[in-house]
Every structure is written in structure tokens, then in C-alpha cells.
Amino acid sequence: MGNRMQVWALGGIPEVRAGDDLADLILRATDGGSELADGDILVVTSKIVSKAEGRAVRADDREDAITAETVRIVATRARAGGGFTRIVQNRLGIVGAAAGVDASNTEAGTVLLLPVDPDGSARALAERLREATDARVGVILSDTLGRPWRVGQTDIAIGAAGVHVFDDLQGRVDSAGRPLTVTHPCVADEIAAAGDLVKGKLSGCPVAVVRGLERFVGDLGLPGAASIVRSPEKDMFRLGADEAYRSGFEAGRAAVHAAREENADADSGI
Amino acid sequence: MGNRMQVWALGGIPEVRAGDDLADLILRATDGGSELADGDILVVTSKIVSKAEGRAVRADDREDAITAETVRIVATRARAGGGFTRIVQNRLGIVGAAAGVDASNTEAGTVLLLPVDPDGSARALAERLREATDARVGVILSDTLGRPWRVGQTDIAIGAAGVHVFDDLQGRVDSAGRPLTVTHPCVADEIAAAGDLVKGKLSGCPVAVVRGLERFVGDLGLPGAASIVRSPEKDMFRLGADEAYRSGFEAGRAAVHAAREENADADSGI
């Protein structure tokens, strides 16, 4: 018999407002925490963390909010309906559309920024839940993200605490005894994806519980979701194809001009 | 109470060999199919489909095999340990390292190519299982893939049958009545990811059953995983940053040279 996992959405989480205590809301939705067991992982839609942290800004500032959250523009494309799609790296290092600024399921007239420190928020929540329940639980904060090459979005982990975000197979061998050097599954993203399948976008259930993955649950000091971000220098897709092409085009022109000036200088005997 | 999902790995699937009947192996591992119920989705590691289809080639042909499976080179980077990492678009349209040519958990001295037609293989398998069990099941073939911007891999769907690969929210509205136009969750990829969490890479359990997502199960004629592939023309990351830069650089140089020749022609009165 192989592994078994159960995933369910918590009912009874009310609409979250600025200043709400999320640990308290989750404890109430789990019968004082008695629904939670050792090794459970909670997948919490980051949107409700943002709401609790009061990260709503006025909707007419949306473009300004995106700009403020942007560290680096990765790619831009004109939209058919007008405006631009901006793929940017935000201050958390995450590359995605609109820097995570969220305009759905928010209060009318507002958009939501991502939590200030998702790993920190996850840690604080996991700490509270562990204390209150005596169960060693992990917490993942999820967000919905598009990706290159594939249509549609999947949920990923933008914050994590008490969870091994990678299943480290380095040093392990396959059934033929060959080292699995390359394989480094990002289980935190897979857990976020599994959570989305029961939470959905419309159910009003922003928290899922995943049971059966206790092998991935650990100390609260484990590296968080920030460790999933690949640094741009190591990334073959650190820039959109059009942007990289234009940057190369300018450099190519400049190189010829520079060479010509050097030749001209040489000709004039300088 | 929110949605609930159960995911478990099937025990009792033996090492798969060329010519094996996968439907038969799955039926035997599920007590003649009685373990399967209406609305279940089977996540099958594509590796065992490749094995059953006899897609093993000699290991010393690995680089040739990658080249043969490649439709388009997207990015190349020298590896620290020697050799090159090739990110390519393979004949299925999927962009990834090594065109899906797999060197782990294969017979010694061989590498495995992806199934010839993963959507077709998924359909044939779903058809057989539906006939044998009277249960309306869906089938997803999974593979492990890296991604830009994020470290590590996740499992995705490279084949699908009898499953809505997207949760189509178009036309739906959020809790504030605003249309969810942009959100288009790729549930097939999320289901593949959930399956990986119980199958793992070392457990010898290449098939998972997902129960509780019957809302995504449908006709065998539904679009398969090929519909998840975004066409390069629509993709802002159709080329690696270095490749696009070099291509732009050459074009920039050529543009200056062309302009100079035109000027020279004009100067000489041609």
C-alpha cells in the first residue's frame, strides 16, 4: 500500500477584515484546533493574510501599487483590450503578472497587496497553532500564478513555515542504483496546488488542511518559500524574449558604432 | 463544510516492461477495478506508459535522442560539471530540459522517450478502465518538469482524458460581483502535482488515485493536455534571455551595416 493523503477545505472561516486574528479564526473553524493533528499542513490563501494585515489600497492606485511592488520589469506586452501586461519580479523575488496585486475577491474600490513578509506570517501562524493545539502543524501561504509556456495558472507557495519546501533526493539513488542528482521536487508548490483543488476560487473556503504528509513537516526554523526563488543571474529566462532582443539590438548597434569610431580615430592618427 | 479530496498511491504495480497492458496492471492493483469509483482520476507517471510502449533507447544515444525529440531549442547553458543544459520544445509542444528524455528509474544502459501520443495513451487507458469498471474515471499522465524563476520541479500533466484540464471561471464573478476574467486554473497540472505527493520518486508506486474531484471528470472527447501548451508566438518567454539577446545583437549590427551601405550607395550616387 502506498502513501495516502487527505485534503479538505475548512468551512466556517468568515470574510476576513483588517486586524483579524487568523490563528483565532482557524482555531474556531477547527473546533478549537481539535480537528488538527500532528503532521497536518495548512494551506492558507495569501489573500486572507493580506486582508488581516490591512494590505488593501485604493483601486485607482492599482498601477501605482504594481509599480511600487515591482523590483524589476521582466516582460511587458500590450493587451488586446488596451493596457499592458507587466510580468515583473516583486520585492519578494516572485516573478508574475501585476506583482501579485490582486483585484478579485477584494472589497469594492480596493486592490490587495501581498503580505509584507509571507514567510514571517506563515511562521507566526504556525507558532500560534502549534501552541494552541499541541499538534506539530506546518503552514503554507498560497498564491495563484501564471507561468511561461503553459496556459492557465496554478497555485504556488509564497510563504512557508515548519515545512520542508523541497523533497531533497540529492544523494538518493533510483531503482537501478543511479544517483537522482537532478531531481529536487518543490513539494511546497505541489502542496499549494493540492490545496487549491479543494479551496477553489469561489467556494469562500480560503484554508485547506492536508493530512498524510507528515514526512515534510519539521521545525519552524526551516527555510521558507523565499528559498524557492531562483536568482535572476542563474535564470535562463530572467528577461522576456522581446526585451532581451531589444537590449541585444541596441548593444549590437552600439558595438558597430564604437568600432567605427575607433577606426576613424586610427585613420586620423589619434 | 468545504470540498474534500483523497489521494492515494496504488500498491502492487510491478516493474513495467515493453508490451505490458497498463489497464490490466491497474485493474489487478485495484482488486479488479472495485477500488475505483465514479469520478476518480488516475494520475499515471508517464514513465510507465513509455516503458509499456517500448520507448527505451540505448543510453549512449541520449544526446541523439534529445536532438530527435527536439522541435526548437529555447535556451542552452553550459553546466558547471561539463556538457550543456538544453531547454527545448519537444514534439509535444512541452518546453523543458532534455526534451523529456529520462535517465532515472530506467533499465541500465537505456533512456526513455516520452510516450508517442500522451493524450491518446490516456484516452485508451481511460476507455479500458471505464469499460472494465463501469466507473466514469479520468486519466492524467504526469511528468516532472522544472520551471523558470523557481528552484526545483513539480509534476505536470502531459496527457489527459476524461478530465477538464482547466477550471473554467470565465463568465463567473467573484464575491463582489466582478468578473473573474483572468483566472483560468490549470487543474490538470494541479492534480498531477497532488499525485506526485503520494507517488514520490522512490516509492515504486507510479499510479495515484484522486477521489473527490468528480466535478472535473467528463467525456473522453474533452480536450487533452495538448491544450495546455501555449504557442511560442503568444509566449513572452519563447526564447532564453541570452539567445534573444544574441539574436538582437546580430540584428543590431546588421542594421547599422545595412544603413551604412545605403548611405555609401547614396554618396556614390547609385
Coordinates of C-alpha atoms in Angstrom, one line a residue:
Chain A
M1 CA 0.0 0.0 0.0
G2 CA 1.4 3.4 -1.0
N3 CA 1.0 6.7 0.7
R4 CA -2.3 8.3 1.4
M5 CA -3.2 12.0 1.7
Q6 CA -6.4 13.7 2.6
V7 CA -7.1 17.3 1.7
W8 CA -10.1 19.3 2.8
A9 CA -11.3 22.9 2.9
L10 CA -12.2 24.4 6.2
G11 CA -15.7 25.6 6.4
G12 CA -16.7 28.5 8.7
I13 CA -13.9 31.0 8.0
P14 CA -15.8 34.3 7.8
E15 CA -14.9 37.2 5.5
V16 CA -11.5 38.4 6.8
R17 CA -11.0 42.1 7.8
A18 CA -8.0 44.2 8.6
G19 CA -6.9 43.4 12.1
D20 CA -8.5 40.0 12.3
D21 CA -6.5 37.3 14.2
L22 CA -6.2 34.5 11.6
A23 CA -4.9 31.9 14.1
D24 CA -8.0 32.6 16.1
L25 CA -10.3 32.2 13.1
I26 CA -8.7 28.9 12.1
L27 CA -8.9 27.6 15.7
R28 CA -12.6 28.4 15.7
A29 CA -13.1 26.7 12.3
T30 CA -11.4 23.6 13.6
D31 CA -13.3 23.1 16.8
G32 CA -10.7 24.8 18.9
G33 CA -8.0 23.1 16.9
S34 CA -9.2 19.6 17.7
E35 CA -9.7 19.0 14.0
L36 CA -5.9 19.4 13.5
A37 CA -3.4 16.6 14.1
D38 CA 0.3 16.2 14.2
G39 CA 1.8 16.5 10.7
D40 CA -1.1 18.4 9.2
I41 CA -0.2 21.2 6.8
L42 CA -2.5 24.2 6.4
V43 CA -2.6 25.8 3.1
V44 CA -3.8 29.4 3.6
T45 CA -4.8 31.6 0.6
S46 CA -2.4 34.6 1.0
K47 CA -5.2 36.9 0.2
I48 CA -6.7 36.5 3.6
V49 CA -3.4 37.1 5.2
S50 CA -3.1 40.4 3.2
K51 CA -6.6 41.3 4.3
A52 CA -5.9 40.6 8.0
E53 CA -2.7 42.7 7.7
G54 CA -4.6 45.6 6.2
R55 CA -2.8 45.5 2.8
A56 CA -5.7 46.9 0.8
V57 CA -5.1 50.0 -1.2
R58 CA -7.5 52.2 -3.2
A59 CA -8.2 50.6 -6.6
D60 CA -7.4 53.8 -8.6
D61 CA -3.9 53.4 -7.3
R62 CA -3.6 49.9 -8.9
E63 CA -1.0 50.8 -11.5
D64 CA 0.9 52.8 -8.9
A65 CA 0.7 49.8 -6.5
I66 CA 2.1 47.5 -9.1
T67 CA 4.9 49.9 -9.7
A68 CA 5.7 50.2 -6.0
E69 CA 5.8 46.4 -5.6
T70 CA 8.0 46.0 -8.6
V71 CA 11.7 45.5 -8.2
R72 CA 12.4 44.6 -11.9
I73 CA 10.4 44.5 -15.1
V74 CA 10.8 41.2 -16.7
A75 CA 8.5 41.5 -19.7
T76 CA 5.7 43.8 -21.0
R77 CA 3.2 43.1 -23.7
A78 CA 0.3 45.2 -25.0
R79 CA -3.1 43.6 -24.2
A80 CA -5.7 43.2 -26.9
G81 CA -8.2 45.1 -24.9
G82 CA -5.8 48.0 -24.2
G83 CA -3.3 48.5 -21.4
F84 CA -0.2 46.4 -20.7
T85 CA 0.5 43.0 -19.1
R86 CA 3.5 43.5 -17.0
I87 CA 5.5 40.5 -15.9
V88 CA 7.6 41.7 -13.0
Q89 CA 9.8 40.5 -10.2
N90 CA 8.3 41.8 -7.0
R91 CA 10.0 42.7 -3.7
L92 CA 9.6 39.0 -2.6
G93 CA 11.5 37.8 -5.7
I94 CA 8.5 36.2 -7.2
V95 CA 8.0 36.7 -10.9
G96 CA 4.5 37.1 -12.1
A97 CA 1.8 39.3 -13.6
A98 CA 1.0 42.6 -11.8
A99 CA 3.4 42.0 -8.9
G100 CA 0.8 40.0 -7.0
V101 CA -1.5 43.0 -6.8
D102 CA -4.9 41.3 -6.6
A103 CA -8.2 42.8 -7.7
S104 CA -10.6 39.9 -7.3
N105 CA -12.5 39.0 -4.1
T106 CA -11.4 42.2 -2.6
E107 CA -13.6 45.0 -1.1
A108 CA -15.2 47.2 -3.8
G109 CA -12.8 50.0 -4.8
T110 CA -9.7 48.4 -3.4
V111 CA -6.9 46.1 -4.5
L112 CA -4.8 43.9 -2.2
L113 CA -1.0 43.8 -1.9
L114 CA 0.8 40.6 -1.0
P115 CA 1.6 40.2 2.7
V116 CA 4.7 42.2 3.8
D117 CA 6.7 39.0 4.8
P118 CA 4.8 35.8 3.8
D119 CA 7.4 33.5 5.4
G120 CA 7.2 35.5 8.6
S121 CA 3.4 35.5 8.5
A122 CA 3.4 31.7 8.0
R123 CA 5.8 31.3 10.9
A124 CA 3.7 33.4 13.3
L125 CA 0.6 31.5 12.3
A126 CA 2.3 28.0 12.6
E127 CA 3.7 29.0 16.0
R128 CA 0.3 30.1 17.3
L129 CA -1.4 27.0 16.0
R130 CA 1.3 24.6 17.4
E131 CA 1.0 26.3 20.8
A132 CA -2.8 26.2 20.9
T133 CA -3.2 22.6 19.6
D134 CA -0.1 20.8 20.7
A135 CA -0.1 19.5 17.1
R136 CA 3.1 20.0 15.1
V137 CA 1.5 21.6 12.0
G138 CA 3.0 23.3 9.0
V139 CA 1.7 26.3 7.2
I140 CA 1.9 27.3 3.5
L141 CA 0.6 30.6 2.2
S142 CA -0.5 30.2 -1.4
D143 CA -1.0 32.5 -4.4
T144 CA -2.2 31.9 -7.9
L145 CA 0.4 32.4 -10.6
G146 CA 0.7 32.1 -14.4
R147 CA 3.7 30.5 -16.0
P148 CA 5.6 30.6 -19.3
W149 CA 4.9 28.0 -22.0
R150 CA 1.7 26.7 -20.4
V151 CA -1.8 28.2 -20.4
G152 CA -3.6 28.9 -17.2
Q153 CA -2.5 29.3 -13.6
T154 CA -1.6 27.1 -10.7
D155 CA -1.3 27.8 -7.0
I156 CA 2.2 28.1 -5.6
A157 CA 3.8 28.6 -2.2
I158 CA 4.8 32.2 -1.4
G159 CA 5.2 31.6 2.3
A160 CA 6.0 28.5 4.3
A161 CA 6.8 27.6 7.9
G162 CA 7.5 24.2 9.6
V163 CA 7.5 22.5 6.1
H164 CA 10.4 21.2 4.0
V165 CA 9.7 23.1 0.8
F166 CA 11.8 20.7 -1.2
D167 CA 11.9 16.9 -1.1
D168 CA 15.6 16.5 -1.1
L169 CA 16.5 13.5 -3.1
Q170 CA 20.1 14.5 -3.6
G171 CA 22.4 11.6 -2.6
R172 CA 19.5 9.2 -3.1
V173 CA 19.6 6.6 -5.9
D174 CA 17.0 5.3 -8.3
S175 CA 15.9 1.6 -8.5
A176 CA 18.9 0.9 -10.8
G177 CA 21.3 2.5 -8.2
R178 CA 21.9 5.7 -10.3
P179 CA 22.1 8.9 -8.3
L180 CA 19.0 11.2 -8.6
T181 CA 21.1 14.3 -8.7
V182 CA 18.9 16.5 -10.8
T183 CA 15.5 15.7 -9.1
H184 CA 14.6 18.3 -6.5
P185 CA 10.8 18.3 -6.2
C186 CA 9.3 21.5 -4.9
V187 CA 6.8 19.9 -2.6
A188 CA 5.6 23.3 -1.2
D189 CA 4.4 24.3 -4.6
E190 CA 2.7 20.9 -5.1
I191 CA 1.0 21.2 -1.7
A192 CA -0.2 24.7 -2.6
A193 CA -1.6 23.2 -5.8
A194 CA -3.3 20.4 -4.0
G195 CA -4.9 22.9 -1.6
D196 CA -6.3 24.9 -4.5
L197 CA -8.2 21.9 -5.8
V198 CA -10.4 21.9 -2.7
K199 CA -10.4 25.6 -1.9
G200 CA -11.3 26.8 -5.4
K201 CA -11.7 30.4 -6.2
L202 CA -15.4 30.8 -5.5
S203 CA -16.1 28.5 -2.5
G204 CA -15.4 31.0 0.2
C205 CA -13.0 28.5 1.7
P206 CA -9.6 30.1 1.9
V207 CA -7.9 27.4 4.1
A208 CA -7.2 23.8 3.3
V209 CA -5.8 21.1 5.6
V210 CA -3.5 18.5 4.1
R211 CA -3.1 15.3 6.1
G212 CA -0.7 12.5 5.3
L213 CA 2.5 14.4 4.5
E214 CA 4.0 14.5 8.0
R215 CA 7.3 13.5 6.5
F216 CA 7.6 17.0 5.1
V217 CA 6.7 18.7 8.4
G218 CA 9.6 20.0 10.6
D219 CA 11.0 22.8 12.7
L220 CA 9.7 26.3 12.4
G221 CA 13.3 27.4 11.6
L222 CA 13.3 25.5 8.2
P223 CA 13.9 27.7 5.1
G224 CA 10.7 29.3 3.9
A225 CA 9.3 29.9 0.5
A226 CA 11.9 32.6 -0.2
S227 CA 14.3 29.7 -0.8
I228 CA 12.2 28.7 -3.8
V229 CA 13.0 31.9 -5.7
R230 CA 15.8 31.5 -8.3
S231 CA 18.1 34.4 -8.5
P232 CA 17.9 36.2 -11.9
E233 CA 21.6 35.6 -12.6
K234 CA 21.0 31.9 -12.5
D235 CA 17.9 32.1 -14.6
M236 CA 17.9 31.5 -18.4
F237 CA 14.6 33.4 -18.6
R238 CA 15.4 36.4 -16.4
L239 CA 14.1 38.7 -19.2
G240 CA 11.3 38.4 -21.8
A241 CA 12.4 37.4 -25.3
D242 CA 11.4 40.8 -26.8
E243 CA 13.1 42.7 -24.0
A244 CA 16.4 40.7 -24.3
Y245 CA 16.2 41.0 -28.1
R246 CA 15.8 44.8 -28.0
S247 CA 18.6 45.1 -25.4
G248 CA 20.9 43.0 -27.7
F249 CA 19.8 45.0 -30.8
E250 CA 20.9 48.3 -29.1
A251 CA 24.2 46.7 -27.9
G252 CA 24.8 45.4 -31.5
R253 CA 24.3 48.8 -33.0
A254 CA 26.5 50.4 -30.3
A255 CA 29.3 47.9 -30.9
V256 CA 29.4 48.8 -34.7
H257 CA 29.4 52.5 -33.9
A258 CA 32.1 52.1 -31.3
A259 CA 34.3 50.0 -33.7
R260 CA 33.7 52.6 -36.4
E261 CA 34.8 55.5 -34.2
E262 CA 37.9 53.5 -33.2
N263 CA 38.7 53.0 -36.9
A264 CA 38.1 56.7 -37.5
D265 CA 40.4 57.6 -34.7
A266 CA 43.1 55.2 -36.1
D267 CA 42.7 56.7 -39.6
S268 CA 43.1 60.2 -38.3
G269 CA 46.3 59.1 -36.5
I270 CA 45.0 59.8 -33.0
Chain B
M1 CA -18.1 22.1 5.1
G2 CA -15.8 22.6 2.1
N3 CA -14.7 20.1 -0.5
R4 CA -12.7 17.0 0.4
M5 CA -10.2 15.1 -1.7
Q6 CA -8.4 11.8 -1.1
V7 CA -5.3 10.9 -2.9
W8 CA -3.5 7.6 -2.6
A9 CA -0.8 5.6 -4.4
L10 CA -1.8 2.2 -5.7
G11 CA 0.4 -0.6 -4.3
G12 CA 1.0 -3.7 -6.3
I13 CA 2.0 -2.3 -9.7
P14 CA 5.0 -4.4 -10.8
E15 CA 8.0 -3.1 -12.7
V16 CA 6.5 -2.3 -16.2
R17 CA 8.1 -3.8 -19.3
A18 CA 7.6 -3.2 -23.0
G19 CA 4.3 -4.7 -24.2
D20 CA 2.7 -4.7 -20.8
D21 CA -1.0 -3.9 -20.7
L22 CA -1.3 -1.0 -18.2
A23 CA -5.1 -1.2 -17.9
D24 CA -4.7 -4.8 -16.9
L25 CA -2.0 -4.0 -14.3
I26 CA -4.1 -1.2 -12.8
L27 CA -7.2 -3.4 -12.7
R28 CA -5.2 -6.0 -10.9
A29 CA -3.9 -3.4 -8.4
T30 CA -7.4 -2.2 -7.7
D31 CA -9.0 -5.6 -6.9
G32 CA -10.4 -5.9 -10.4
G33 CA -11.3 -2.2 -10.5
S34 CA -13.5 -2.4 -7.5
E35 CA -11.3 0.0 -5.7
L36 CA -12.2 2.6 -8.3
A37 CA -15.4 4.7 -8.2
D38 CA -17.2 7.1 -10.4
G39 CA -15.4 10.4 -10.6
D40 CA -12.0 9.1 -9.6
I41 CA -9.0 10.5 -11.5
L42 CA -5.9 8.3 -12.0
V43 CA -2.6 10.0 -12.2
V44 CA -0.2 7.8 -14.0
T45 CA 3.6 8.5 -14.2
S46 CA 4.2 8.8 -17.9
K47 CA 7.4 6.8 -17.5
I48 CA 5.5 3.6 -17.1
V49 CA 3.4 4.4 -20.2
S50 CA 6.7 4.9 -22.1
K51 CA 8.0 1.6 -20.8
A52 CA 4.9 -0.3 -21.8
E53 CA 5.1 1.4 -25.2
G54 CA 8.7 0.2 -25.6
R55 CA 10.1 3.7 -25.8
A56 CA 13.5 2.8 -24.3
V57 CA 16.6 3.6 -26.4
R58 CA 20.3 2.9 -25.8
A59 CA 21.8 5.3 -23.3
D60 CA 24.8 6.1 -25.5
D61 CA 22.2 7.6 -27.9
R62 CA 20.9 10.0 -25.2
E63 CA 22.1 13.2 -26.8
D64 CA 20.9 12.0 -30.2
A65 CA 17.6 11.1 -28.6
I66 CA 17.2 14.6 -27.2
T67 CA 18.0 16.1 -30.6
A68 CA 15.5 13.8 -32.3
E69 CA 12.7 14.8 -29.8
T70 CA 13.5 18.5 -30.1
V71 CA 11.5 20.7 -32.3
R72 CA 13.0 24.0 -31.2
I73 CA 15.9 25.0 -29.0
V74 CA 14.7 27.5 -26.4
A75 CA 17.8 28.0 -24.3
T76 CA 21.2 26.4 -23.7
R77 CA 23.6 26.9 -20.9
A78 CA 26.9 25.3 -20.1
R79 CA 26.8 23.1 -17.0
A80 CA 29.3 23.5 -14.2
G81 CA 30.3 19.9 -14.4
G82 CA 30.7 20.0 -18.2
G83 CA 28.1 19.5 -21.0
F84 CA 25.1 21.6 -21.7
T85 CA 21.6 22.0 -20.3
R86 CA 19.3 22.3 -23.2
I87 CA 15.8 23.7 -22.7
V88 CA 13.9 22.7 -25.7
Q89 CA 10.4 22.5 -27.0
N90 CA 9.7 18.9 -27.8
R91 CA 7.4 17.4 -30.5
L92 CA 4.5 17.5 -28.0
G93 CA 5.0 21.3 -27.6
I94 CA 6.2 20.9 -24.0
V95 CA 9.2 23.1 -23.0
G96 CA 11.6 21.5 -20.6
A97 CA 15.1 20.2 -20.1
A98 CA 16.3 17.3 -22.2
A99 CA 13.0 17.1 -24.3
G100 CA 11.6 14.7 -21.6
V101 CA 14.3 12.1 -22.3
D102 CA 14.5 10.3 -19.0
A103 CA 17.5 8.6 -17.5
S104 CA 16.3 7.7 -14.0
N105 CA 14.4 4.6 -13.0
T106 CA 15.1 3.1 -16.4
E107 CA 16.7 -0.2 -17.3
A108 CA 20.6 0.0 -17.0
G109 CA 22.1 1.3 -20.3
T110 CA 18.8 2.8 -21.6
V111 CA 17.0 6.1 -21.5
L112 CA 13.3 6.6 -22.0
L113 CA 11.5 8.8 -24.5
L114 CA 8.1 10.3 -23.7
P115 CA 5.0 8.4 -25.0
V116 CA 4.3 8.9 -28.7
D117 CA 0.9 10.5 -28.0
P118 CA 0.2 11.0 -24.3
D119 CA -3.3 12.3 -24.8
G120 CA -4.1 9.2 -26.9
S121 CA -2.5 6.9 -24.4
A122 CA -4.5 8.5 -21.6
R123 CA -7.7 8.1 -23.7
A124 CA -7.1 4.5 -24.4
L125 CA -6.4 3.8 -20.8
A126 CA -9.5 5.7 -19.6
E127 CA -11.6 3.9 -22.1
R128 CA -10.5 0.5 -21.0
L129 CA -10.9 1.3 -17.3
R130 CA -14.4 2.8 -17.8
E131 CA -15.4 -0.3 -19.7
A132 CA -14.0 -2.7 -17.2
T133 CA -15.2 -1.0 -14.1
D134 CA -18.4 0.8 -15.1
A135 CA -16.9 3.8 -13.2
R136 CA -16.5 7.1 -15.1
V137 CA -12.9 7.7 -14.3
G138 CA -10.4 10.2 -15.7
V139 CA -6.8 9.7 -16.5
I140 CA -3.8 12.1 -16.3
L141 CA -0.3 11.2 -17.4
S142 CA 2.2 13.1 -15.4
D143 CA 5.8 14.1 -15.9
T144 CA 8.3 16.0 -13.7
L145 CA 9.3 19.4 -15.1
G146 CA 11.5 22.4 -14.0
R147 CA 10.3 25.9 -14.4
P148 CA 11.8 29.4 -14.9
W149 CA 12.2 31.7 -11.8
R150 CA 11.6 28.9 -9.3
V151 CA 14.0 26.3 -8.0
G152 CA 13.1 22.6 -8.2
Q153 CA 10.5 20.7 -10.2
T154 CA 6.8 20.0 -10.0
D155 CA 4.7 17.3 -11.7
I156 CA 2.5 18.5 -14.6
A157 CA 0.0 16.8 -16.9
I158 CA 1.4 15.8 -20.3
G159 CA -1.6 13.7 -21.2
A160 CA -5.3 13.8 -20.1
A161 CA -8.5 12.1 -21.0
G162 CA -12.0 12.4 -19.5
V163 CA -10.9 15.4 -17.4
H164 CA -11.5 19.1 -17.7
V165 CA -7.9 20.3 -17.8
F166 CA -9.0 23.8 -16.9
D167 CA -11.5 25.0 -14.3
D168 CA -13.2 27.5 -16.5
L169 CA -14.2 30.5 -14.4
Q170 CA -14.7 32.8 -17.4
G171 CA -18.0 34.4 -17.1
R172 CA -18.1 33.8 -13.3
V173 CA -18.0 36.6 -10.8
D174 CA -16.2 37.0 -7.5
S175 CA -17.9 37.7 -4.2
A176 CA -18.1 41.4 -5.1
G177 CA -19.7 40.7 -8.4
R178 CA -16.6 41.4 -10.5
P179 CA -15.9 39.1 -13.4
L180 CA -13.0 36.6 -12.9
T181 CA -11.9 37.0 -16.5
V182 CA -8.2 36.3 -16.0
T183 CA -8.4 33.3 -13.7
H184 CA -8.1 30.1 -15.6
P185 CA -6.7 27.5 -13.2
C186 CA -5.0 24.5 -14.8
V187 CA -6.5 21.8 -12.6
A188 CA -4.8 19.1 -14.7
D189 CA -1.4 20.3 -13.6
E190 CA -2.6 20.7 -10.0
I191 CA -3.9 17.2 -10.0
A192 CA -0.6 15.9 -11.4
A193 CA 1.2 17.8 -8.6
A194 CA -1.1 16.3 -5.9
G195 CA -0.5 12.8 -7.3
D196 CA 3.3 13.3 -7.1
L197 CA 3.0 14.0 -3.3
V198 CA 1.8 10.4 -2.7
K199 CA 3.7 8.6 -5.5
G200 CA 7.1 10.2 -4.9
K201 CA 10.1 9.3 -7.0
L202 CA 11.3 6.3 -5.0
S203 CA 8.3 4.6 -3.7
G204 CA 7.8 2.2 -6.6
C205 CA 4.2 3.5 -6.8
P206 CA 3.7 5.0 -10.3
V207 CA -0.1 5.4 -10.1
A208 CA -2.2 7.6 -7.8
V209 CA -5.9 7.7 -7.4
V210 CA -7.6 11.1 -6.7
R211 CA -11.1 11.0 -5.3
G212 CA -13.4 14.0 -4.7
L213 CA -12.9 15.9 -7.9
E214 CA -15.7 14.4 -9.9
R215 CA -16.7 17.9 -10.9
F216 CA -13.7 17.9 -13.2
V217 CA -14.4 14.4 -14.8
G218 CA -16.2 14.4 -18.1
D219 CA -16.4 12.9 -21.6
L220 CA -13.4 11.1 -23.2
G221 CA -13.7 13.6 -26.0
L222 CA -12.7 16.6 -23.9
P223 CA -9.5 18.5 -25.0
G224 CA -6.4 16.8 -23.6
A225 CA -3.2 18.1 -22.1
A226 CA -2.1 19.3 -25.6
S227 CA -4.5 22.2 -25.0
I228 CA -2.3 23.4 -22.1
V229 CA 0.6 24.1 -24.4
R230 CA 0.9 27.9 -25.2
S231 CA 2.1 28.6 -28.7
P232 CA 5.5 30.2 -28.9
E233 CA 4.1 33.2 -30.8
K234 CA 1.9 34.0 -27.8
D235 CA 4.7 33.4 -25.3
M236 CA 6.8 36.3 -23.8
F237 CA 9.4 33.7 -22.9
R238 CA 9.6 31.8 -26.2
L239 CA 13.4 32.2 -26.2
G240 CA 16.0 32.3 -23.4
A241 CA 17.3 35.7 -22.5
D242 CA 20.8 35.0 -23.7
E243 CA 19.5 33.6 -27.0
A244 CA 17.2 36.5 -27.6
Y245 CA 19.9 39.0 -26.7
R246 CA 22.4 37.4 -29.1
S247 CA 19.8 37.3 -31.9
G248 CA 19.1 41.0 -31.2
F249 CA 22.8 41.8 -31.1
E250 CA 23.4 40.3 -34.6
A251 CA 20.3 42.1 -35.9
G252 CA 21.5 45.4 -34.4
R253 CA 24.9 45.1 -36.1
A254 CA 23.4 44.1 -39.4
A255 CA 21.0 47.1 -39.2
V256 CA 23.9 49.6 -38.9
H257 CA 25.9 47.9 -41.7
A258 CA 22.8 47.9 -44.0
A259 CA 22.3 51.6 -43.2
R260 CA 25.9 52.4 -43.9
E261 CA 25.8 50.6 -47.2
E262 CA 22.7 52.5 -48.1
N263 CA 24.4 55.8 -47.3
A264 CA 27.5 54.7 -49.2
D265 CA 25.3 53.9 -52.2
A266 CA 23.6 57.3 -51.8
D267 CA 27.0 59.1 -51.5
S268 CA 28.3 57.4 -54.7
G269 CA 25.1 58.4 -56.5
I270 CA 23.8 54.9 -57.2

